[in-house]
Coordinates of C-alpha atoms and ligand atoms in Angstrom, one line a residue:
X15 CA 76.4 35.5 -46.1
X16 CA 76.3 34.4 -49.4
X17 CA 77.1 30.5 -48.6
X18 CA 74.3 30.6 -46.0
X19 CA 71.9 31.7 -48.6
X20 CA 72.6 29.1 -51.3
X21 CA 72.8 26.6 -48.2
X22 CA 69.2 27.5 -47.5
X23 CA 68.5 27.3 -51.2
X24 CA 69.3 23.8 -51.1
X25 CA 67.9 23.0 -47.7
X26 CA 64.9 24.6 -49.0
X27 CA 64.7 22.1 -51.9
X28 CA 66.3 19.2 -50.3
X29 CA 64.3 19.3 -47.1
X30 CA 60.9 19.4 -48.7
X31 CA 61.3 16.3 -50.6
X32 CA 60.2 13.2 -48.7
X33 CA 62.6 11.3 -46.7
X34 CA 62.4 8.5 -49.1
X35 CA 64.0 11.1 -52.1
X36 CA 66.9 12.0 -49.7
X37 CA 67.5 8.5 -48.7
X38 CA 67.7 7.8 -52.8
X39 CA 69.3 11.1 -53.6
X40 CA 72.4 10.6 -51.0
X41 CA 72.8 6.5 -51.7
X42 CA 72.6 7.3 -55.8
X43 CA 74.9 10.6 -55.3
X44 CA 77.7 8.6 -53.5
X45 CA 77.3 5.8 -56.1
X46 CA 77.6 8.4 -58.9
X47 CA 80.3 10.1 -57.4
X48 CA 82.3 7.3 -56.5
X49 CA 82.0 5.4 -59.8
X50 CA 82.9 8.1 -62.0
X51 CA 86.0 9.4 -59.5
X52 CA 86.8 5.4 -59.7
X53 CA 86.4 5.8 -64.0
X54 CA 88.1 8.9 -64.5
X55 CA 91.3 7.6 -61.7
X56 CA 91.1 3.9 -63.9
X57 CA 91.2 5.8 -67.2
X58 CA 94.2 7.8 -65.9
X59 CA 96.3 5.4 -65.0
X60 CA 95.4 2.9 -67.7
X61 CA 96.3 5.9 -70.3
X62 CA 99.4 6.7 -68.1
X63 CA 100.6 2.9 -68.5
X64 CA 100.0 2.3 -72.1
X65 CA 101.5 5.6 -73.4
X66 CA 104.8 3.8 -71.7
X67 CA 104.1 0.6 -72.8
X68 CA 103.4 1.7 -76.5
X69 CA 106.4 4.4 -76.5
X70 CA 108.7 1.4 -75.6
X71 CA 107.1 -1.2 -78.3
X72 CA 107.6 1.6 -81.1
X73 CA 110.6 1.6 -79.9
X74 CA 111.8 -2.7 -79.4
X75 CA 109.5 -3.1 -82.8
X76 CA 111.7 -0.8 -84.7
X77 CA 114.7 -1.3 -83.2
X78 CA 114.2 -5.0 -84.2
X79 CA 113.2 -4.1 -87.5
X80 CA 116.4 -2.2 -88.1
X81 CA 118.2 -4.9 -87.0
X82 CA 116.4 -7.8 -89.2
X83 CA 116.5 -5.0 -92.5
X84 CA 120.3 -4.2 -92.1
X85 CA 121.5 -7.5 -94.3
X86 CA 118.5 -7.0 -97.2
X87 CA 119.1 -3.5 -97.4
X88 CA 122.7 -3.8 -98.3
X89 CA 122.3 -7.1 -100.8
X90 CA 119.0 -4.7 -102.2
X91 CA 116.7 -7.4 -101.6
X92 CA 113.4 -5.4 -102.0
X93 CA 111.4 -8.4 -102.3
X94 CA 112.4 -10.0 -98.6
X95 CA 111.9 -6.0 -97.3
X96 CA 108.8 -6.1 -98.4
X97 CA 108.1 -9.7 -96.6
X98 CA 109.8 -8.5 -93.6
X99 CA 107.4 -5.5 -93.3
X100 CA 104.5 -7.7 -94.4
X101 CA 105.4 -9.7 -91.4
X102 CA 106.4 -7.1 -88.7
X103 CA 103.0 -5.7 -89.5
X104 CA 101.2 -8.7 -89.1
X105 CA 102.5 -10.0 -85.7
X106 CA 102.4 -6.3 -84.5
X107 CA 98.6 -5.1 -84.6
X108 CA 99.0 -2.1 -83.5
X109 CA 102.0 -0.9 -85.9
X110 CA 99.7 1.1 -88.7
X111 CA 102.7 1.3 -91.2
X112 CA 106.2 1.0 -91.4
X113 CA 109.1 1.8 -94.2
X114 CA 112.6 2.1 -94.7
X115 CA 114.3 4.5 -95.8
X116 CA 118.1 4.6 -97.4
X117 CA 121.1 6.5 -96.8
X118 CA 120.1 9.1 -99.0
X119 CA 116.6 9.3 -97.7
X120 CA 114.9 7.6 -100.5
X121 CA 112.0 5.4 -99.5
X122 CA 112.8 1.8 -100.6
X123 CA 109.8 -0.2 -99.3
X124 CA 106.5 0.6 -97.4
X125 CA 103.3 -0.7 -96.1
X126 CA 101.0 1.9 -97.9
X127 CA 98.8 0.2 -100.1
X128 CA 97.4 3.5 -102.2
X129 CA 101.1 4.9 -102.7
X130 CA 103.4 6.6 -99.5
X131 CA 102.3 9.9 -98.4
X132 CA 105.2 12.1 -98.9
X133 CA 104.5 14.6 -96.3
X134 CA 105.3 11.5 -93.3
X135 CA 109.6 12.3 -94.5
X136 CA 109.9 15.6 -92.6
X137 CA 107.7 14.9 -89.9
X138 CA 110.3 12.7 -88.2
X139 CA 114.2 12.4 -88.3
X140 CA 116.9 10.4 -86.2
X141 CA 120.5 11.7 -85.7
X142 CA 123.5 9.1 -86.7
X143 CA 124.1 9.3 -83.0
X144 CA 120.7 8.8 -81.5
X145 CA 119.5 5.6 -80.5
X146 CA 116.2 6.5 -81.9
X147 CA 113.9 9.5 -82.0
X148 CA 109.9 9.4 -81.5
X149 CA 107.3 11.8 -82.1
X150 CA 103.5 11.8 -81.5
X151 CA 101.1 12.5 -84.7
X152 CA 97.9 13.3 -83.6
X153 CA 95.6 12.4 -87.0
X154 CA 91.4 12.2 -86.9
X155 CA 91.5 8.3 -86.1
X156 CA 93.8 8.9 -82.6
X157 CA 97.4 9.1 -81.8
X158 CA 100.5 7.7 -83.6
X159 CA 103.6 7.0 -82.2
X160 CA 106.2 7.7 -85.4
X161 CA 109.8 6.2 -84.4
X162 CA 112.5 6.6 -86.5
X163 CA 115.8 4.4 -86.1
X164 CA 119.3 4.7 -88.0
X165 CA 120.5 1.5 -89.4
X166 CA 123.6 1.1 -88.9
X167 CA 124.5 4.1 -87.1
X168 CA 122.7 6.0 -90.4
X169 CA 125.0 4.5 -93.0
X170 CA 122.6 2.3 -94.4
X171 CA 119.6 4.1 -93.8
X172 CA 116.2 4.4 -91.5
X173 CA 113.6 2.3 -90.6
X174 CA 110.2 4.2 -89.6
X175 CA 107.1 2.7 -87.9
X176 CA 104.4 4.3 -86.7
X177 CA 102.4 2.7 -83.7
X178 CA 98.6 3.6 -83.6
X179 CA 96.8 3.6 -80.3
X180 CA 93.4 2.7 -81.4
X181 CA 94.4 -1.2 -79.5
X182 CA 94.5 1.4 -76.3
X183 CA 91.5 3.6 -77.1
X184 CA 89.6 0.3 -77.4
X185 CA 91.0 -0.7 -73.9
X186 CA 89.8 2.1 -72.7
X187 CA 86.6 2.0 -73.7
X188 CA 85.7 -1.3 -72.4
X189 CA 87.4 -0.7 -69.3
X190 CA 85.1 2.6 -68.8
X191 CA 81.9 0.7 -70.4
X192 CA 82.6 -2.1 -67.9
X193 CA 82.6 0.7 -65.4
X194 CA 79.5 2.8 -66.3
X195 CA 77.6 -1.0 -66.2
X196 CA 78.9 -1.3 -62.6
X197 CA 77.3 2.3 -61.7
X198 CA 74.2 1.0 -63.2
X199 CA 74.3 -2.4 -61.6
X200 CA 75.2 -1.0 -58.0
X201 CA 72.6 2.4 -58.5
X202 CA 70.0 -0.3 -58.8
X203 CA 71.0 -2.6 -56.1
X204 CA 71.6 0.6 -54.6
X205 CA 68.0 1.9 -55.3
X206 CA 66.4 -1.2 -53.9
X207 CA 68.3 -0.8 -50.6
X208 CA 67.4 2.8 -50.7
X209 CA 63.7 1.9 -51.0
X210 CA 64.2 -1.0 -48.3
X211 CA 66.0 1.1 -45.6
X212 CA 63.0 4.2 -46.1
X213 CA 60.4 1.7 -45.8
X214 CA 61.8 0.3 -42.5
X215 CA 62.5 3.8 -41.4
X216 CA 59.5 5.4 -42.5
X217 CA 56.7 2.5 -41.3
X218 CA 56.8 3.4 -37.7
X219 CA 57.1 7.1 -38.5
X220 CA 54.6 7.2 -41.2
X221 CA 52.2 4.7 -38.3
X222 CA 52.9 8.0 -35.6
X223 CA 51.6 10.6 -38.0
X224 CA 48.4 8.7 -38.9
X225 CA 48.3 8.4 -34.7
X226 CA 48.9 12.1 -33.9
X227 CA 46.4 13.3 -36.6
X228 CA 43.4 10.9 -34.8
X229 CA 44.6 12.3 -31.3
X230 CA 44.4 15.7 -33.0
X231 CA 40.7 15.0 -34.3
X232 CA 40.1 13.8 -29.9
X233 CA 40.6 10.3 -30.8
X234 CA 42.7 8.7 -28.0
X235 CA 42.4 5.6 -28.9
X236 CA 45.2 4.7 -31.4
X237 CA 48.8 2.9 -30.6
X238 CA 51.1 2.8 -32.1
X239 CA 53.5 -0.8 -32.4
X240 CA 57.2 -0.9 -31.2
X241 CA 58.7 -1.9 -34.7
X242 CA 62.5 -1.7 -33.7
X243 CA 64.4 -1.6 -30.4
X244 CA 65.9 1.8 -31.3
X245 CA 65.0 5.3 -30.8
X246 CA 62.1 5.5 -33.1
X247 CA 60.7 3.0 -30.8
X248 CA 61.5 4.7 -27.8
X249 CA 59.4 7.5 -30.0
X250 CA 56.8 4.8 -30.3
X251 CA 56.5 3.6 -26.7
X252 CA 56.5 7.4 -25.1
X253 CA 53.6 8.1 -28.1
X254 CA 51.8 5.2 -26.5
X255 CA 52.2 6.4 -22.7
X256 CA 50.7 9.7 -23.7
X257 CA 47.7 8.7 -25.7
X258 CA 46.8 6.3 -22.6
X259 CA 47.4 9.6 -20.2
X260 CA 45.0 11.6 -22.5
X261 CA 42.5 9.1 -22.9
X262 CA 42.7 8.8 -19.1
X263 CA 42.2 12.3 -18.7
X264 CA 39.4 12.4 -21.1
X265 CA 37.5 10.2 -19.3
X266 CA 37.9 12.0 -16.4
X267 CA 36.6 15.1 -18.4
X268 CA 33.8 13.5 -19.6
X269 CA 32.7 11.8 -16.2
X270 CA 32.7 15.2 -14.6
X271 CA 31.0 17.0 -17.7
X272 CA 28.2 14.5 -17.7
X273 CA 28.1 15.0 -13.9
X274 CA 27.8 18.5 -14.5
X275 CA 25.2 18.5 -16.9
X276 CA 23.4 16.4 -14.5
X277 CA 23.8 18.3 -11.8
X278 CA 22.7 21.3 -13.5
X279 CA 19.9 19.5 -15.0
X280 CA 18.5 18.4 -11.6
X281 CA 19.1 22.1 -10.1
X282 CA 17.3 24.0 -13.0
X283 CA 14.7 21.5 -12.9
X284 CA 14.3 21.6 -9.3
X285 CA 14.1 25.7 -9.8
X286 CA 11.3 25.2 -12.1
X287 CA 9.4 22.7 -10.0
X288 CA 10.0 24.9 -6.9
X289 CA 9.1 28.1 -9.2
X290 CA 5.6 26.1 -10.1
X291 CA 4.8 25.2 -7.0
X292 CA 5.3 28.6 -5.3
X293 CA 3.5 30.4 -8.6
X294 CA 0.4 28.2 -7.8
X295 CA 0.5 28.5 -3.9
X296 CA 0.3 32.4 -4.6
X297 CA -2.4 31.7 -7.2
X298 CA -4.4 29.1 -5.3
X299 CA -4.2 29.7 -1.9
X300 CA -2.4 33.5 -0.8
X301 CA -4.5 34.8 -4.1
X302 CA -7.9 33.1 -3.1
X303 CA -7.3 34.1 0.9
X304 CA -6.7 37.8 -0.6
X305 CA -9.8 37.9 -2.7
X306 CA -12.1 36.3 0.3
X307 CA -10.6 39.2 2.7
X308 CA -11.1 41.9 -0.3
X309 CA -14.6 40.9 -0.8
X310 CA -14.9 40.2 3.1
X311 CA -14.0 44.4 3.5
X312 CA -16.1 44.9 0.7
X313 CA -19.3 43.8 2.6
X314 CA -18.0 45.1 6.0
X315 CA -18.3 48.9 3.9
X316 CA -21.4 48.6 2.4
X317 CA -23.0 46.9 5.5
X318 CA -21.4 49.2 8.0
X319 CA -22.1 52.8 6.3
X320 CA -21.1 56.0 8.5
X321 CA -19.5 53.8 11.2
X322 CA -16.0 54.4 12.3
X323 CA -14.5 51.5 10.5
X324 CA -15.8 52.1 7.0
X325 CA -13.0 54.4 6.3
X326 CA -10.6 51.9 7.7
X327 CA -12.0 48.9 5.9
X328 CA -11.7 51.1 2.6
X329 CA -8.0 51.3 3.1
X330 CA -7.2 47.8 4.0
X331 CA -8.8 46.8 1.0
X332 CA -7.0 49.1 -1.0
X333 CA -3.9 47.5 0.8
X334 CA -5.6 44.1 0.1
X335 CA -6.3 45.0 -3.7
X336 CA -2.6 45.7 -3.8
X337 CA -0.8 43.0 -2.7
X338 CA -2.9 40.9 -4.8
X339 CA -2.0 42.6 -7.4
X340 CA 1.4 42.5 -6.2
X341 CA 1.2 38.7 -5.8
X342 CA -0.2 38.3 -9.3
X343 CA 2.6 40.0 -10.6
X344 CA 5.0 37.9 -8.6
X345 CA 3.6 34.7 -9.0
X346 CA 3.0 35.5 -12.8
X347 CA 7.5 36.4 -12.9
X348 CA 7.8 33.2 -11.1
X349 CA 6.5 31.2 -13.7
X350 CA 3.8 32.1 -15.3
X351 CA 0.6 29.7 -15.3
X352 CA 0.0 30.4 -19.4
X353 CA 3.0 28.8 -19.8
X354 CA 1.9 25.4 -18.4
X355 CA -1.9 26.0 -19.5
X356 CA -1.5 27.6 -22.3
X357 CA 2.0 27.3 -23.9
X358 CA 5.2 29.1 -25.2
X359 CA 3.6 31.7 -27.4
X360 CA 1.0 32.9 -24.9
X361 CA 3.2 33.2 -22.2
X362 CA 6.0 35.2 -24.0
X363 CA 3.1 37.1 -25.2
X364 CA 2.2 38.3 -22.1
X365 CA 5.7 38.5 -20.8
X366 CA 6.6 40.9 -23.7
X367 CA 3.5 43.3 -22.5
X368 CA 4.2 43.4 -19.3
X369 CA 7.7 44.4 -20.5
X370 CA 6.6 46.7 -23.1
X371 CA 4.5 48.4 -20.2
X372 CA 7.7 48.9 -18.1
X373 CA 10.3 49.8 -20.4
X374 CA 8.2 51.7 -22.6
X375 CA 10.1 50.1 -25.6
X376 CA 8.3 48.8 -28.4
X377 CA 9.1 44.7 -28.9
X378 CA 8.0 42.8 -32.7
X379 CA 6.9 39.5 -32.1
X380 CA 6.4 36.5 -34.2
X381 CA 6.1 33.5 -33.0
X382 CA 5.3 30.1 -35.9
X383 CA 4.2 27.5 -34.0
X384 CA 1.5 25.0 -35.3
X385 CA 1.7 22.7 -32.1
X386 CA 3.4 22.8 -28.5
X387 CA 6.7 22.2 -28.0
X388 CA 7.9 19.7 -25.4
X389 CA 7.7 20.9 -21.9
X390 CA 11.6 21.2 -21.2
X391 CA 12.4 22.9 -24.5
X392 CA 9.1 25.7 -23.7
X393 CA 10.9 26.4 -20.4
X394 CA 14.3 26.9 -21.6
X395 CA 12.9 29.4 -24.2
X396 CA 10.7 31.2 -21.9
X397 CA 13.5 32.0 -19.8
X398 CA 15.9 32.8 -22.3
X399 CA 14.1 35.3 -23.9
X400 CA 13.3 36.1 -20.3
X401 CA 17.0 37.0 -19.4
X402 CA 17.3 38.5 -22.7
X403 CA 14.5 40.8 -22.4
X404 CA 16.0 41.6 -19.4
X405 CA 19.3 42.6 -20.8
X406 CA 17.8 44.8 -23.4
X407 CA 15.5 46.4 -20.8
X408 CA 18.9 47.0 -18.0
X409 CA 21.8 47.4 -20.7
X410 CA 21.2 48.0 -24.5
X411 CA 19.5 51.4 -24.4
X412 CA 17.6 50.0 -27.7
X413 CA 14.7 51.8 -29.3
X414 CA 13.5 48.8 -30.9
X415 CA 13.3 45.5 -30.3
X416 CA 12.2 41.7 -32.2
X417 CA 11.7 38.3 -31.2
X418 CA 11.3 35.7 -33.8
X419 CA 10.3 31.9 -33.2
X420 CA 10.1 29.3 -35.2
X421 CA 9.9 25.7 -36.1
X422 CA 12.2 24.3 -38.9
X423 CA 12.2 20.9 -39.4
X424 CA 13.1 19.1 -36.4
X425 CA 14.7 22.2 -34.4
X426 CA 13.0 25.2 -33.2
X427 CA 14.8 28.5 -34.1
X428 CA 14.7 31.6 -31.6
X429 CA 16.5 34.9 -32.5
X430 CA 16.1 38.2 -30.4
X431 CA 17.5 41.2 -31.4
X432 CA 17.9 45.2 -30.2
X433 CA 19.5 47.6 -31.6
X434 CA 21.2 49.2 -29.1
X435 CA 24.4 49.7 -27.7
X436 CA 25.9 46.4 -28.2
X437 CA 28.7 44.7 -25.9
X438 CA 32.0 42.8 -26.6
X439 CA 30.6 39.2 -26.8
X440 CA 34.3 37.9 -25.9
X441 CA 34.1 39.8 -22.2
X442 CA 34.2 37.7 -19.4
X443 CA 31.6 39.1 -17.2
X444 CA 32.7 37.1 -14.2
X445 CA 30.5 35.1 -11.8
X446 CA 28.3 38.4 -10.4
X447 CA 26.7 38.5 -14.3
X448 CA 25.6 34.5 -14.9
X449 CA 22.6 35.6 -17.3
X450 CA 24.4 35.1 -20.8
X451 CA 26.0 31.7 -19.1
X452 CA 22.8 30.1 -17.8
X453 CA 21.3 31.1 -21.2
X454 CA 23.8 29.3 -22.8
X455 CA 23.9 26.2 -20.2
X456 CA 19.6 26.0 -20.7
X457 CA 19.9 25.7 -24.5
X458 CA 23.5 23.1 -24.5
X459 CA 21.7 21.1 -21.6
X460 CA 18.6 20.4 -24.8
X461 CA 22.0 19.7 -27.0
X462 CA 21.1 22.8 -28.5
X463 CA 23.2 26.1 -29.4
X464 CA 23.6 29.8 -28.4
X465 CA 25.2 32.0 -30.6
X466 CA 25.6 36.4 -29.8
X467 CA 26.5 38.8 -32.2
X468 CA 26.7 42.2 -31.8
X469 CA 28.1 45.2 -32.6
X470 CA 29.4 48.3 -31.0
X471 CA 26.5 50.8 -31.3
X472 CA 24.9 48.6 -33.9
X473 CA 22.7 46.4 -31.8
X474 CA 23.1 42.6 -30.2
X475 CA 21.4 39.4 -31.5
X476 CA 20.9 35.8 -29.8
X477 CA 20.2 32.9 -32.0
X478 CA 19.2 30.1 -30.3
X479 CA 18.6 26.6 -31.7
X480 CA 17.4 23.2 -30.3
X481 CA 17.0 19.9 -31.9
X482 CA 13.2 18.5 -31.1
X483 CA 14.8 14.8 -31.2
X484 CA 17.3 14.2 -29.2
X485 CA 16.7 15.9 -25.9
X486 CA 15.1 14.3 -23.3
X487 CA 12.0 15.5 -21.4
X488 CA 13.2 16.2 -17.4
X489 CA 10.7 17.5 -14.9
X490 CA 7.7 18.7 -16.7
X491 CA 4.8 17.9 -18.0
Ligands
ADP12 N1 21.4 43.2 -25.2 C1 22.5 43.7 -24.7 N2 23.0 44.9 -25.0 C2 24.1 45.4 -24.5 N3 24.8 44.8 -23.5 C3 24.4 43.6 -23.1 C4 23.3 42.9 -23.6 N4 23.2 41.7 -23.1 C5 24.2 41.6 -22.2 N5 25.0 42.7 -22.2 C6 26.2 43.0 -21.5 O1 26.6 41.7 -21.0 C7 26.8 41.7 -19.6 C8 26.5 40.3 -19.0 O2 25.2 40.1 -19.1 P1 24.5 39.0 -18.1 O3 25.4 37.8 -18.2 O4 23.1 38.8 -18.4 O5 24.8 39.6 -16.7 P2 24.0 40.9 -16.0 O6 22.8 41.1 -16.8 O7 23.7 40.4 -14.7 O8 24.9 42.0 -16.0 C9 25.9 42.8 -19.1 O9 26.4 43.3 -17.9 C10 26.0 43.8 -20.3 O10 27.1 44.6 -20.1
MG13 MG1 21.4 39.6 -17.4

């Protein structure tokens, strides 16, 4: 439990860093690690071999000594003593002192310059029978090696040198600076490599990432190169199948969007073409031919008072006066001629008090328009606030409601709101309700936008906006 937590600790800390600082951190840890295991295993064994090595020269440099001091020591030749510690001290650098001591323990000559320090009798002492006895002095300036040997068995007396290891300290400290410059020298080669190998390893990853992120933003265009024969080029190659497979199936998309938008273009226009013509055919012709048989009964009353058929002509002009009005009406929901003649404004102004009339619900219009808008854009607003009057009046259950129009810039603005019930904007309403879709279609088709908001109990509002500019003009005139 524990271990797994301080594993994700670490993977926590080790895995955000970039791959470059892992790289670095595991080629400079193993350097590290291997150079000081290799320093500390060097400076062991070195130490192990020159505590030997000194331990037996203490001993050969004394023994000698003893052996060289035997004749001078019994003729009391203090002078040549002295000359033979002089030398033994000189072709020995690592003997600190030596001195010799007689039978009775006295010192008779040393190597002390600023008089012999009394307290070095008792710290060593031979037997008669030993061969020689060594002990280690640890002082502030490092390790001596103080062997005593008996001259003579004892009889004559002892000769004492003590054997510093500052020659072996110094070793030691070259051998380990010479090491710790080697960790330098191979962390920086070692660095470089590092560096090197992320480069090579992170190119063609770092090349992918800047590729996926355009694919994310939809561009299919980028490929990636095939830098190595290994499996980030594999990575590479299958990278480069699918961008070619998107961009392929984007195409396709596209070709049958546009084809779409085409298609619809043509139907709705078609609609409205077919819509005009019928309007004006009721208007022109079925309208005229009403009004000529209306006034036609009208005469055939007056002229034919008290006979039989007055009574009948009365009604079939009442029939006649009705279907005209009927036919108004129709041709007027078709599309209404205001619209063509007179423009946006005046046709939703009538369209709203017609509506008002029906639904009996009161409707706040302002429309800012200084000029007329282009034909296609007109239409498409018409019959979106059409559809959406139409919603209020069969759905919201509104009180109120409030159309707003208006030029800003170079897009006209369009907002209609009720407050009524509301509806979840996120339903889909499926293919038997296409109102709030073909609104939407008629204002993308003029690369405009159609956004609803509403809220439960709170009321619905359209906002509808579309660019003057950049649409084109189908179908009207
Ligand atoms: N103003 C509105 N207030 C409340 N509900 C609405 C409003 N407009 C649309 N709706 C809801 O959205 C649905 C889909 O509308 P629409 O696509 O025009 O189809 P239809 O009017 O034929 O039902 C409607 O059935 C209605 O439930
Ligand atoms: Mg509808």
């Amino acid at each position: 439990m524990i271990p797994k937590k301080i594993f994700q600790r670490i993977w926590a800390i080790a895995g955000a860093v970039s791959v470059r600082s892992k790289i670095l951190g595991i080629v400079l840890g193993f350097i590290i690690l291997l150079g000081v295991g290799v320093t500390i295993q060097s400076r062991y064994a070195l130490t192990a071999t020159m505590t030997t090595q000194l331990e037996e020269q203490s001993v050969s440099v004394s023994r000698d000594l003893a052996a060289r001091s035997t004749d001078l020591i019994l003729l009391n030749d203090l002078l040549g003593l002295h000359d033979l510690l002089d030398e033994t001290l000189a072709n020995n650098p690592s003997v600190r002192y030596a001195f010799m001591m007689d039978a009775q323990g006295q010192v008779i000559a040393h190597t002390f310059q600023g008089g012999f320090p009394l307290d070095l009798l008792s710290i060593n002492a031979v037997r008669a029978d030993e061969h020689h006895h060594t002990v280690l002095i640890k002082t502030d300036e490092g390790h001596v090696w103080d062997t005593a040997v008996p001259i003579l068995d004892g009889k004559v007396g002892t000769v004492r040198i003590g054997l510093s290891d500052e020659t072996m300290q110094a070793a030691l400290s070259t051998l380990t600076a010479q090491l710790l410059l080697t960790i330098v020298l191979v962390s920086a080669a070692g660095i470089l490599v590092a560096v090197f190998l992320t480069w090579i390893l992170t190119r063609p990853i770092l090349s992918l990432v800047h590729a996926t992120q355009l694919v994310a933003k939809g561009d299919f265009s980028p490929r990636v190169l095939r830098w190595a024969d290994d499996e980030i080029g594999d990575l590479a190659d299958a990278f480069n199948a699918m961008t070619e497979e998107l961009a392929r199936t984007d195409e396709l998309r596209r070709e049958r969007e546009s084809l779409r938008r085409q298609l619809l273009e043509k139907v709705i226009t078609t609609q409205e073409d077919e819509r005009r013509r019928i309007a004006r055919e009721l208007h022109d012709s079925t309208s005229q031919n009403l009004t000529s048989l209306i006034v036609g009964l009208r005469i055939m009353e007056t002229n034919c008072a008290q006979c039989a058929a007055q009574s009948k002509a009365t009604d079939l002009r009442q029939v006649a006066s009705k279907t005209l009005d009927e036919v108004h009406d129709l041709s007027m929901r078709l599309r209404p001629r205001a619209l063509d003649d007179l423009g946006l404004a005046a046709a939703l102004e009538r369209l709203v008090s017609e509506w008002q009339t029906r639904y009996k619900i009161p409707v706040d219009v302002i429309i800012h328009l200084s000029e007329r808008l282009p034909g296609d854009v007109e239409t498409a607003l018409y019959r979106i606030v059409q559809e959406t009057l139409t919603n209020i009046g069969r759905h919201a259950k509104s009180k109120s409601a409030s159309i707003l129009i208006e030029k800003h810039g170079d897009t006209v603005r369009a907002i209609v709101e009720d407050d009524g019930i509301g509806f979840d904007v996120n339903t889909n309403y499926g293919e038997r309700h296409l109102g709030l879709l073909g609104m939407r279609e008629r204002a993308e088709l003029l690369n405009g936008t159609l956004t609803i908001e509403s809220t439960p109990e709170r009321g619905t509002s359209i906002f509808i906006e579309i660019p003057l500019t950049l649409h084109s003009v189908v179908g009207e005139n």
